[in-house]
CSV table of C-alpha atoms (C1' of nucleotides) in Angstrom, one decimal:
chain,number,residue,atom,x,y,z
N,252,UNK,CA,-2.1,10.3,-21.4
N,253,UNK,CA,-1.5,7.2,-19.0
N,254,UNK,CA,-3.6,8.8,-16.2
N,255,UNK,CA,-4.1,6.0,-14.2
N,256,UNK,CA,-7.1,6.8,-12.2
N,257,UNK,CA,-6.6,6.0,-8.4
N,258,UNK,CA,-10.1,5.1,-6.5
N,259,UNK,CA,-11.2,7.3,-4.2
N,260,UNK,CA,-10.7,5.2,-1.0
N,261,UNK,CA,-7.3,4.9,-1.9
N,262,UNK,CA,-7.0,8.6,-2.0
N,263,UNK,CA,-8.7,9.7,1.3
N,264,UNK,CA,-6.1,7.3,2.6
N,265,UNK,CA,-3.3,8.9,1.1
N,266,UNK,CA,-3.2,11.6,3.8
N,267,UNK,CA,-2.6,10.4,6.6
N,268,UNK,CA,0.2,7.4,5.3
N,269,UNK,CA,1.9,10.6,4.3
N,270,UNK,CA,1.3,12.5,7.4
N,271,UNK,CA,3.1,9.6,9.4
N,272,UNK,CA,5.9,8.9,6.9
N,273,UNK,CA,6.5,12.6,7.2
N,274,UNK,CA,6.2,12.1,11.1
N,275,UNK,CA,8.9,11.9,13.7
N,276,UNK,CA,8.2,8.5,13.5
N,277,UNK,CA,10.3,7.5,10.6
N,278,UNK,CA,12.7,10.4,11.2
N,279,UNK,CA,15.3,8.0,11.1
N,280,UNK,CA,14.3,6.0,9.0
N,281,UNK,CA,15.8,6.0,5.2
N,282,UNK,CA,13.5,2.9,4.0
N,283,UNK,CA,9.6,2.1,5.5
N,284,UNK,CA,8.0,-1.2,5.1
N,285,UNK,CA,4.5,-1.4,4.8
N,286,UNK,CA,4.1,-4.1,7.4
N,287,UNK,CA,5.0,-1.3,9.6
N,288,UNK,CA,3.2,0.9,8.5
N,289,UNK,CA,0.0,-0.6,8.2
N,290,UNK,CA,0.5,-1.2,11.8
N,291,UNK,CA,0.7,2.6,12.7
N,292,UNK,CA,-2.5,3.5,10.3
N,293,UNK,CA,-4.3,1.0,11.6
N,294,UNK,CA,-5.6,-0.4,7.8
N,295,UNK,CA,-4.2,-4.4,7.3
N,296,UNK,CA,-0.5,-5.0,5.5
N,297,UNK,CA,-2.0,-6.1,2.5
N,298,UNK,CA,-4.2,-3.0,1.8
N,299,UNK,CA,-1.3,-0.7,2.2
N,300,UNK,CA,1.1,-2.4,0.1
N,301,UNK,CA,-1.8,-2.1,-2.5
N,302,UNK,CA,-2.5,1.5,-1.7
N,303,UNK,CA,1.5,1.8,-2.2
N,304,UNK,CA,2.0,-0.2,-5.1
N,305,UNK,CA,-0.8,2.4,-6.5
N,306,UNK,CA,1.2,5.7,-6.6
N,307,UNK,CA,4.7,4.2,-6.2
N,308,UNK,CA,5.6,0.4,-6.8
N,309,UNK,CA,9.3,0.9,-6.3
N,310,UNK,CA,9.3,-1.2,-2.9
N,311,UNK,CA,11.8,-4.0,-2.4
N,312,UNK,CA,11.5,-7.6,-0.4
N,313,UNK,CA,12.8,-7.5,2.6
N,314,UNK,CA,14.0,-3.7,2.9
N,315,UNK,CA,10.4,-2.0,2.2
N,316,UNK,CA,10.2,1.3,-0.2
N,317,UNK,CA,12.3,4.4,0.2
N,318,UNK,CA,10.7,7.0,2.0
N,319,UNK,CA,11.6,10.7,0.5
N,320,UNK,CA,10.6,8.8,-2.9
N,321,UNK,CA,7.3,7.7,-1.0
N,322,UNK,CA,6.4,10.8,-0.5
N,323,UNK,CA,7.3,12.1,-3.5
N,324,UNK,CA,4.8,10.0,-5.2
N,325,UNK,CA,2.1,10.6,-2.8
N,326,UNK,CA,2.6,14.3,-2.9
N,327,UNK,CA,2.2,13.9,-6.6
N,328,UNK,CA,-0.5,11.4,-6.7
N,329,UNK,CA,-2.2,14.0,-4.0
N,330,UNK,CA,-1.3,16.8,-6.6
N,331,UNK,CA,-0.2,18.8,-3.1
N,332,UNK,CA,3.1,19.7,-4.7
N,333,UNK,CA,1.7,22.9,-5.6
N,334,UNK,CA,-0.2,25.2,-3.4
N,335,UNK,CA,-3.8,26.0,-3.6
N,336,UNK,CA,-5.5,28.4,-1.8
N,337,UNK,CA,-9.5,27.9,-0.7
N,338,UNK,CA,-11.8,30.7,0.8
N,339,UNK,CA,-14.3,30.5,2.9
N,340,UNK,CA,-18.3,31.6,3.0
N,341,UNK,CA,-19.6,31.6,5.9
N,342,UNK,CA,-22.1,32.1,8.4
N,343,UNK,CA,-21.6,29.5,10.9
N,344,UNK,CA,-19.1,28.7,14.0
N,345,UNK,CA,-16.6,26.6,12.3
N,346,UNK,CA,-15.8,29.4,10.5
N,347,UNK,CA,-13.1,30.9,12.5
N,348,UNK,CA,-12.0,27.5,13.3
N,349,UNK,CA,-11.4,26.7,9.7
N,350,UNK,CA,-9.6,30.3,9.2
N,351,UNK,CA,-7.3,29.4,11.9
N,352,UNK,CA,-6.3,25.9,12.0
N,353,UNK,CA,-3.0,25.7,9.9
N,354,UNK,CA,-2.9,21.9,9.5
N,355,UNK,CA,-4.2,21.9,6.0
N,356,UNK,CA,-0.9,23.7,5.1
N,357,UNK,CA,0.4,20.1,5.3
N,358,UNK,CA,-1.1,19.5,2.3
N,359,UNK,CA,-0.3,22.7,0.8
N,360,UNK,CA,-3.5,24.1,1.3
N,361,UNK,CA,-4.2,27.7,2.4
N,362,UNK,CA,-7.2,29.2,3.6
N,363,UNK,CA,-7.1,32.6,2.7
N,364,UNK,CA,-10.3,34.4,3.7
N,365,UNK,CA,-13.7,34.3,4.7
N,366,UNK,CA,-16.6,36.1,3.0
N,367,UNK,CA,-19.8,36.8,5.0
N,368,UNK,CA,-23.4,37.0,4.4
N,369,UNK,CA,-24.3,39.0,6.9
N,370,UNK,CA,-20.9,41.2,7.1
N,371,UNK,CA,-20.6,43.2,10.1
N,372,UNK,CA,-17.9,46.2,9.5
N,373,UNK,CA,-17.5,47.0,12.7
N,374,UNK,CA,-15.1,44.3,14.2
N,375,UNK,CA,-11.9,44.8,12.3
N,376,UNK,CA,-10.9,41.2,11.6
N,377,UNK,CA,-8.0,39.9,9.8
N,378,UNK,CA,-9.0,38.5,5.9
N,379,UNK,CA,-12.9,38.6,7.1
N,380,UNK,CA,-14.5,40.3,4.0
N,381,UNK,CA,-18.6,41.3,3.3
N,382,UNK,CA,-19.9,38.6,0.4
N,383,UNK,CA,-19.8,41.4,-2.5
N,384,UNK,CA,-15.8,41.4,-2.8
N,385,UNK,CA,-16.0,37.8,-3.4
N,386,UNK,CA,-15.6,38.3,-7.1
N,387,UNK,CA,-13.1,40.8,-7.1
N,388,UNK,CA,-11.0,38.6,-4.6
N,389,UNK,CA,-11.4,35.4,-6.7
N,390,UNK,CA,-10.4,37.1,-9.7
N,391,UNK,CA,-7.5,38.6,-8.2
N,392,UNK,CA,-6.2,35.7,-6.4
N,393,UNK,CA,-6.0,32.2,-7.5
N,394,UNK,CA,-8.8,29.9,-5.4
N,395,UNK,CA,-9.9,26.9,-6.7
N,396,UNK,CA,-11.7,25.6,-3.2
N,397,UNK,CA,-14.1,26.9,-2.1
N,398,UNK,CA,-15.3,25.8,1.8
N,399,UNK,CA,-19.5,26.9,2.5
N,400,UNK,CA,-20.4,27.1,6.1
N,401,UNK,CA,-23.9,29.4,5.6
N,402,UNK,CA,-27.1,27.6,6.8
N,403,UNK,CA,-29.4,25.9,4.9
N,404,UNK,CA,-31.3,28.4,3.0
N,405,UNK,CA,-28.2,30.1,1.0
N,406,UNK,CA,-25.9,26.9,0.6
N,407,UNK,CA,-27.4,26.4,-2.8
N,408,UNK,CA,-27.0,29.9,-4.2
N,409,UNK,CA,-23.5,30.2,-2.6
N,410,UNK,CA,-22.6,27.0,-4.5
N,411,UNK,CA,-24.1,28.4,-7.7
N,412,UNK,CA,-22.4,31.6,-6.6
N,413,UNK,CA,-18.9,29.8,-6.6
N,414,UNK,CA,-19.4,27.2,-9.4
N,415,UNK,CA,-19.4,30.3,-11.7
N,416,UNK,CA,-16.7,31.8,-9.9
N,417,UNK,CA,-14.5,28.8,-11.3
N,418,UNK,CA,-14.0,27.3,-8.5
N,419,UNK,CA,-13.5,23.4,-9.1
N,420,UNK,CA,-14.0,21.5,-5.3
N,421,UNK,CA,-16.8,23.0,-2.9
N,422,UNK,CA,-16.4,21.1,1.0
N,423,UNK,CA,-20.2,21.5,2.2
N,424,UNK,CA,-20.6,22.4,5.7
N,425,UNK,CA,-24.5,22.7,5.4
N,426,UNK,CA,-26.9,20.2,5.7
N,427,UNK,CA,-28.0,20.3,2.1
N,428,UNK,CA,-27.1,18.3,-0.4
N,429,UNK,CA,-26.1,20.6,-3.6
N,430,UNK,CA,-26.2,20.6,-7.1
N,431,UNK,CA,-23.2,20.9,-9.2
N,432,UNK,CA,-21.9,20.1,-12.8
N,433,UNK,CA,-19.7,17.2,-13.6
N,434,UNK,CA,-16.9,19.1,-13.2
N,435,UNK,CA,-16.7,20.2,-10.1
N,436,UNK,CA,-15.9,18.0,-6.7
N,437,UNK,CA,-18.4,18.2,-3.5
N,438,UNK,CA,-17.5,17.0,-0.2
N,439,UNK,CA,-20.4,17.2,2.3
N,440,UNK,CA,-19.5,17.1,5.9
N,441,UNK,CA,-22.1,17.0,7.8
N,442,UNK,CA,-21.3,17.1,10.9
N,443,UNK,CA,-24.7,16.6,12.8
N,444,UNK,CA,-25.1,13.9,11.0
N,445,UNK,CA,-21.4,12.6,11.3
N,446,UNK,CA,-22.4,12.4,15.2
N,447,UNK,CA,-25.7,11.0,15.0
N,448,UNK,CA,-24.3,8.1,12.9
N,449,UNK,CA,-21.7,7.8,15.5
N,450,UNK,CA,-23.8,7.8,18.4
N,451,UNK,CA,-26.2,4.9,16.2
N,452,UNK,CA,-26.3,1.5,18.3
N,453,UNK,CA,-23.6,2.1,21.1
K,102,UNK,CA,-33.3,-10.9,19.6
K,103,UNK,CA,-34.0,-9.8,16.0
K,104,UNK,CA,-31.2,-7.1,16.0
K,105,UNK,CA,-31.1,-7.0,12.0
K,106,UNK,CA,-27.9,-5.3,11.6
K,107,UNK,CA,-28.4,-2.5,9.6
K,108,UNK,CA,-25.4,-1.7,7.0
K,109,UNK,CA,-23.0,1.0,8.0
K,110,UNK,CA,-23.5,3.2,5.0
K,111,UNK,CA,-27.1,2.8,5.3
K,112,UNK,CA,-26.7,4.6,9.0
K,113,UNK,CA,-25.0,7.3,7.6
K,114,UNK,CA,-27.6,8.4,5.0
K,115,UNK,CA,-30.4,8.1,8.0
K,116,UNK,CA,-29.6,11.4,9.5
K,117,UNK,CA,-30.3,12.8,5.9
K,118,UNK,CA,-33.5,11.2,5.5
K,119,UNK,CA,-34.3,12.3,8.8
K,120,UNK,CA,-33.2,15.8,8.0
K,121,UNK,CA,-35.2,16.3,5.1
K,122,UNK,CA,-38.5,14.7,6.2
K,123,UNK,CA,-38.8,16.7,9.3
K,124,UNK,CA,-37.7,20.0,6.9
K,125,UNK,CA,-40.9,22.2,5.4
K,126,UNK,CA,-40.0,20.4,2.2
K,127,UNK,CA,-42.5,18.1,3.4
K,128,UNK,CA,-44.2,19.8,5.8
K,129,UNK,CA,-47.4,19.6,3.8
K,130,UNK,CA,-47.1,16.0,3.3
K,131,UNK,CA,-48.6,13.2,5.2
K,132,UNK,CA,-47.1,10.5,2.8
K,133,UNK,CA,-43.7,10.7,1.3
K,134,UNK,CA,-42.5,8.5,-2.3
K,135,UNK,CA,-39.0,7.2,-2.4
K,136,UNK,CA,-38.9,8.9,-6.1
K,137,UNK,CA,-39.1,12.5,-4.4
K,138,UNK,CA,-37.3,11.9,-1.0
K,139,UNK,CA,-34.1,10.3,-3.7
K,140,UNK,CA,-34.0,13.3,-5.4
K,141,UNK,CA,-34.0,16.0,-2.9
K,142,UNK,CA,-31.4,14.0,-0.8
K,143,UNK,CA,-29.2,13.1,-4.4
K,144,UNK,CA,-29.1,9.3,-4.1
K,145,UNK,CA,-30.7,6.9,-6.5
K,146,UNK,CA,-34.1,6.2,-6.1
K,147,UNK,CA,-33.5,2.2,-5.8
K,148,UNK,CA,-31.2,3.0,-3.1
K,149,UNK,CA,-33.5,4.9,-0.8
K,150,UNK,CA,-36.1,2.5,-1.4
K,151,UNK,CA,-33.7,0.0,0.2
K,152,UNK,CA,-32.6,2.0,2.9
K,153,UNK,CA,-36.2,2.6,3.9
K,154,UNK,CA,-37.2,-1.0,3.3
K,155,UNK,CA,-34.3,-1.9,5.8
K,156,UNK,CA,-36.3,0.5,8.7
K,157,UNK,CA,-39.3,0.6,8.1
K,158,UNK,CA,-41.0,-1.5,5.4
K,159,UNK,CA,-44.3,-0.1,5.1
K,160,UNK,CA,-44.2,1.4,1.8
K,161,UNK,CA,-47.0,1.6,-0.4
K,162,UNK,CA,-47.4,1.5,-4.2
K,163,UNK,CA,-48.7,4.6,-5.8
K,164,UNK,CA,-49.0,6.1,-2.2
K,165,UNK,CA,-45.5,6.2,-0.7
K,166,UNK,CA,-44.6,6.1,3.1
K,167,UNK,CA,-46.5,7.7,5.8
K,168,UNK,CA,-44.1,10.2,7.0
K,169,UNK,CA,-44.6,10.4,10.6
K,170,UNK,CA,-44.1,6.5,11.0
K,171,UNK,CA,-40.6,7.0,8.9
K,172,UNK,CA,-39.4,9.4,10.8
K,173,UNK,CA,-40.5,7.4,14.0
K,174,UNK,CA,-38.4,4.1,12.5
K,175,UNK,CA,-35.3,6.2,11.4
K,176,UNK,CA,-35.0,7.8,15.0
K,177,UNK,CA,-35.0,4.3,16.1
K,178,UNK,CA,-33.2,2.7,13.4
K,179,UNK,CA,-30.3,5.3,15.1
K,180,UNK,CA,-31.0,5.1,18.5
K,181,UNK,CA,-31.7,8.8,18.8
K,182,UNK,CA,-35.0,8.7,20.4
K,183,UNK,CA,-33.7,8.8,23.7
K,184,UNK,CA,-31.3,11.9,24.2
K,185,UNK,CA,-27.2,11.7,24.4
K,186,UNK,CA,-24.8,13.5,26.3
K,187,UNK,CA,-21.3,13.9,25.1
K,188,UNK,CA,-18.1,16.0,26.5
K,189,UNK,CA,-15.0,17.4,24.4
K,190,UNK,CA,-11.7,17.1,25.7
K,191,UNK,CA,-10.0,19.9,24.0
K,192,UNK,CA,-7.4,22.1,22.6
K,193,UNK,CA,-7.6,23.0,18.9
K,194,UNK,CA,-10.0,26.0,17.4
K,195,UNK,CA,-12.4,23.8,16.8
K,196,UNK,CA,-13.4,23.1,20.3
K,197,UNK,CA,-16.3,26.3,20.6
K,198,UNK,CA,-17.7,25.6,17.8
K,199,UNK,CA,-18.5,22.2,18.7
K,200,UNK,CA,-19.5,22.9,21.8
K,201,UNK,CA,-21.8,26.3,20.4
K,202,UNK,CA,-23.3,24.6,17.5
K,203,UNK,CA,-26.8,23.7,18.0
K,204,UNK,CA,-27.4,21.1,14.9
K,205,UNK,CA,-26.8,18.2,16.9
K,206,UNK,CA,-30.0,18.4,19.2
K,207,UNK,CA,-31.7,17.9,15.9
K,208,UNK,CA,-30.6,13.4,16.9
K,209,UNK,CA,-31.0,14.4,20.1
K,210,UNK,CA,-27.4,14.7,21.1
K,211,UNK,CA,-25.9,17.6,23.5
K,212,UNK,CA,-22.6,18.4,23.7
K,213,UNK,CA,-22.4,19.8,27.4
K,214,UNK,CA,-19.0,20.4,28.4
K,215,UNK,CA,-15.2,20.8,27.3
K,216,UNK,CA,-12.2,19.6,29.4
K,217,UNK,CA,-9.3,21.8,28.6
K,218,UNK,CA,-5.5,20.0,28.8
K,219,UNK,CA,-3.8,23.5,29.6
K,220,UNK,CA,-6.9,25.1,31.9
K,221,UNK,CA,-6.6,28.5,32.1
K,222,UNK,CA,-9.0,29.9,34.4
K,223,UNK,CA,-8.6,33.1,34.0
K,224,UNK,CA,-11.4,33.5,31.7
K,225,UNK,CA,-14.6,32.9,32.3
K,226,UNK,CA,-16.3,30.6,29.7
K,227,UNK,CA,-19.7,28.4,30.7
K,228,UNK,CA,-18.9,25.0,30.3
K,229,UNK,CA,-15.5,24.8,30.3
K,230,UNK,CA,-13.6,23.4,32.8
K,231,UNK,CA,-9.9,21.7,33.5
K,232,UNK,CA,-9.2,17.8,32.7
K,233,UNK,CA,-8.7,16.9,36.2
K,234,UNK,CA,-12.6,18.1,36.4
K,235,UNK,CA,-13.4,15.0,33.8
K,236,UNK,CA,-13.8,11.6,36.0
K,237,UNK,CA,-16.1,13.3,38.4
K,238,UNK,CA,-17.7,15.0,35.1
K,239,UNK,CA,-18.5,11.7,33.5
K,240,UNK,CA,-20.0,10.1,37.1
K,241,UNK,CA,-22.4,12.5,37.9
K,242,UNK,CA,-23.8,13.1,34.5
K,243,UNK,CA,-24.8,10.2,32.0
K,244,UNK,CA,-22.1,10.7,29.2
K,245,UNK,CA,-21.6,8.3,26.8
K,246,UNK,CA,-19.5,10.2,23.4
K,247,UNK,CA,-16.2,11.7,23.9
K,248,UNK,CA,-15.2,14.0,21.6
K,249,UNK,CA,-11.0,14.2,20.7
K,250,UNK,CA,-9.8,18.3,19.7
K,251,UNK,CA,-6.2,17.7,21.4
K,252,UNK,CA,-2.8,17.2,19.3
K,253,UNK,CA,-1.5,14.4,17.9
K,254,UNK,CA,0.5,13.5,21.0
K,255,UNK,CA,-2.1,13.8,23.7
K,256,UNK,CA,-4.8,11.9,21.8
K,257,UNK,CA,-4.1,8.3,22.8
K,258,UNK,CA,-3.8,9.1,26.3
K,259,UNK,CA,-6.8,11.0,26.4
K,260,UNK,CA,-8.7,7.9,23.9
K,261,UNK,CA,-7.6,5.7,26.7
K,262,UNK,CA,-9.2,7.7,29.5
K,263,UNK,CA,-12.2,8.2,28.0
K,264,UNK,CA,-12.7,4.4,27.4
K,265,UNK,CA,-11.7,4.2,31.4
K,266,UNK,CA,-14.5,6.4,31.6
K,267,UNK,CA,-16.9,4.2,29.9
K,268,UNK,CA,-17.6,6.0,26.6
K,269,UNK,CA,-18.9,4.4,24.0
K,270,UNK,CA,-18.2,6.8,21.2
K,271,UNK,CA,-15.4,8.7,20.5
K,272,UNK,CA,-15.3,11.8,17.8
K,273,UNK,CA,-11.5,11.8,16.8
K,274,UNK,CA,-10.4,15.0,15.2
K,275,UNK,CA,-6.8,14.5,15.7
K,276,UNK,CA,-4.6,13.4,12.8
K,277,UNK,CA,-4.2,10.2,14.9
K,278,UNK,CA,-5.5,6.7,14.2
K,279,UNK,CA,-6.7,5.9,18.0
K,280,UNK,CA,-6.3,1.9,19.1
K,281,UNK,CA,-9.5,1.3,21.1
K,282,UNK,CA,-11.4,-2.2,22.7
K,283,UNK,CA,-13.8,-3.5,20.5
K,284,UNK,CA,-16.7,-2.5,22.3
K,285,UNK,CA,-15.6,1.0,21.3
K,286,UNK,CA,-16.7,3.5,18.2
K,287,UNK,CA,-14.5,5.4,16.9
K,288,UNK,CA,-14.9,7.8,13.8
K,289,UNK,CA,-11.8,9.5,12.7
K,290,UNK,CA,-12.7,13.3,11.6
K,291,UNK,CA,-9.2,14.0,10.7
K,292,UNK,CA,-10.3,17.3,8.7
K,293,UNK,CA,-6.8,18.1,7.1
K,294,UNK,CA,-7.0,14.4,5.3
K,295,UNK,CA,-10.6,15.2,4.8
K,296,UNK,CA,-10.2,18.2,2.3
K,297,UNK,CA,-6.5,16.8,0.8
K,298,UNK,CA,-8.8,14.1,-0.3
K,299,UNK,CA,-10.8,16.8,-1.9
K,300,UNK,CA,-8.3,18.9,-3.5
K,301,UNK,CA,-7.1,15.8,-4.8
K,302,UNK,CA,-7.4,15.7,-9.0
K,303,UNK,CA,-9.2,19.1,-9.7
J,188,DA,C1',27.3,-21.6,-1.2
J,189,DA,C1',23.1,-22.8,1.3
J,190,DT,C1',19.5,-21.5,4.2
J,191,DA,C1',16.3,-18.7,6.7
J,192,DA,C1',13.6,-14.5,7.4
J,193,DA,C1',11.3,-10.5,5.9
J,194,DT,C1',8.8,-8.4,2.6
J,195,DA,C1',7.0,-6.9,-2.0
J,196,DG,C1',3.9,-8.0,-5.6
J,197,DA,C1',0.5,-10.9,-8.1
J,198,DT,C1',-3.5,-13.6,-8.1
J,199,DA,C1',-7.6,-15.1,-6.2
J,200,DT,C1',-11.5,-14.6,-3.2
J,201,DA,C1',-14.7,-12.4,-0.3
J,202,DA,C1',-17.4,-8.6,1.5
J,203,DT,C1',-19.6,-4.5,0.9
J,204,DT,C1',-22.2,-1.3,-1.6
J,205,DA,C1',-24.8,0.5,-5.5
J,206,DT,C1',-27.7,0.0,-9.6
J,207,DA,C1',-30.7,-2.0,-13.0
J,208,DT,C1',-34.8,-4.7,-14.2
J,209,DC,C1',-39.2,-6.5,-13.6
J,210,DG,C1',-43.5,-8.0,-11.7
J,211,DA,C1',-47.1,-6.7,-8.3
J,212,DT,C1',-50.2,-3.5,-6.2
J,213,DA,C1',-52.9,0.5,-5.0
J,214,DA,C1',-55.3,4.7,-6.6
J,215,DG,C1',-57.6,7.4,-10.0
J,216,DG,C1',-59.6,8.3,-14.3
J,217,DT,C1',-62.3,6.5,-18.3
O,16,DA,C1',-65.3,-2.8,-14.3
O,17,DC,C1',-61.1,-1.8,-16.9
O,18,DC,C1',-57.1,0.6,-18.0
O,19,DT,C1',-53.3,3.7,-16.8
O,20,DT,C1',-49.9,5.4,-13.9
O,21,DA,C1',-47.0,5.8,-10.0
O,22,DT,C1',-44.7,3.4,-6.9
O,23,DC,C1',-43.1,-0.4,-3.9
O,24,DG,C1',-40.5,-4.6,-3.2
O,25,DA,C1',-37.9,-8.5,-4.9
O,26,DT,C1',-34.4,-10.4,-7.7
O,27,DA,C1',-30.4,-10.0,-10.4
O,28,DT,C1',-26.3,-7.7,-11.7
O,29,DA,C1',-22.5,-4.7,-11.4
O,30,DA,C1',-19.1,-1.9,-9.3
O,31,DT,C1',-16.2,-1.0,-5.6
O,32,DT,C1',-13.5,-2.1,-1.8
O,33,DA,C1',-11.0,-5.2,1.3
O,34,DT,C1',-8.7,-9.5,2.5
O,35,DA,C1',-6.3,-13.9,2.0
O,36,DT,C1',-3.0,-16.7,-0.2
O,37,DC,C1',0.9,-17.7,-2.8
O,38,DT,C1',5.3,-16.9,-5.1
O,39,DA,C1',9.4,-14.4,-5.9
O,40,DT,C1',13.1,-11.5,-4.4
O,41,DT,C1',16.4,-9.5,-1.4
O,42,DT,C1',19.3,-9.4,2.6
O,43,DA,C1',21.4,-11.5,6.5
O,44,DT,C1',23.2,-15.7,8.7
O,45,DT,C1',25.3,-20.0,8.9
DNA sequence: AATAAATAGATATAATTATATCGATAAGGT
DNA sequence: ACCTTATCGATATAATTATATCTATTTATT
């Protein structure tokens, strides 16, 4: 196997070049420098062309690379050609916010439900299921993210709760840093702390 | 002025420090080692022993750091001592949960208000007013982070009036790489990007 | 055909960030 | 008093990430 691994900054930067190659922007364009597109992202020429170089390396002096096979590659390097579907545990407010923001279907990514601690039958809401169907649902369907929003005190145990439930990449809403084998992918997003480093020395 | 700059990546594991030491983890403890703090938190031990040396510095062998006096040099070490008001200018879902999450005061940061684009006054929501309401807003109370929930094509005008408006900070969760003055923050929370990154490779 | 301009790609360098190693020091037991 | 242990702090090293510089290539222009 020749997988050549890509770094990680590379790869949280891989979104967005292909969010604004895919943009209005370059609608009419057939071919894309990276001069100009480094201008757009905002990241230096140089970086770019690296980032480029990375998944594609098919640019050419003076014309720049061809953009469908641009974001061919990044889709590929992104492994977003295929669909994946994520669920949701939750407990907190970005719950619903999650569930209904579809700009993660960009990236062929689906939220399809949420699973609550505390379930509360009585509202009748749309893919909002009680914690113990979590199995079932996971078996049934294919998920292999898995987003935790519960406070503090349960994050671990959902993780644990999810890590055996095969799932392989866990984004962390919850203040806690978790536990998890090699294998599987944590993203913590704090976002109280996000702010606070923010809001540090302005 | 002996304004040791402080590493950016060292700012953003404060509010974790900070979160744990004021926790009951350590509510028992007057003194605190680097050994336990590291592995609660999930960084190498070395690393939080420079992180604290770069605040504080008042670590002793054997004994560990007096835990009041390191929280009292991380809240300064991040400015959050002295409370901070921001304001979302808004239109995506995840606008009330922002705005209803309480994790923030925890740095001593309030989010007080949201400025809606497309107003609609028909409902009746606390803190929630039109755009036009914004410039008066921002002169009467003391608001110094702006926080960005509109679509991609709004989100430069909006950048730009909040800089008008003097904010320091600015929370972007548009898929939108904002151009700013210098003198201006910015931290991109482009949440799509965030979990492509994620799914990437798994 | 010769030349100029734009741009990719390679190489070199710098900056940032994280980790490992080791000596020094304070507390507690012997 | 001396030894042991836990821990800090300093120094050194490594890994990661970003930038700068240079050369080669392709197209357009003269």
């Amino acid at each position: 196997m020749c997988e050549k691994k890509i770094p990680k900054s590379v790869i949280e930067r891989l979104p967005t070049y292909l969010h604004y190659l895919k943009s209005d922007m370059f609608k009419n364009n057939e071919m894309v420098s990276s001069v100009k597109l480094a201008k757009i992202v905002g990241y230096g020429e140089v970086l770019v062309r690296k980032d480029l170089a990375m998944v594609s390396g098919t640019g050419k002096p003076k014309i720049g690379y061809n953009k469908n096979e641009l974001v061919m590659k990044i889709m590929e390097a992104l492994d977003c050609v295929k669909m994946k579907n994520a669920i949701i545990v939750g407990g907190s407010h970005f719950d619903s916010a999650l569930l209904l923001d579809e700009s993660f279907s960009e990236y062929n990514i689906f939220i399809k439900a949420k699973f609550e601690i505390n379930y509360n039958g009585s509202f009748n809401r749309t893919n909002v299921f009680p914690l113990s169907d979590l199995k079932e649902y996971c078996k049934k369907e294919d998920i292999s993210i898995g987003i935790i929003t519960v406070g503090e005190k349960d994050a671990q145990a959902i993780c644990d709760l999810l890590v055996s439930l095969n799932i392989k990449a866990i984004w962390n809403f919850s203040p806690v840093k978790l536990k998890v084998p090699e294998n599987v992918k944590v993203k913590e997003e704090n976002m109280a702390a996000s702010l606070a480093a923010l809001a540090a020395n302005i």
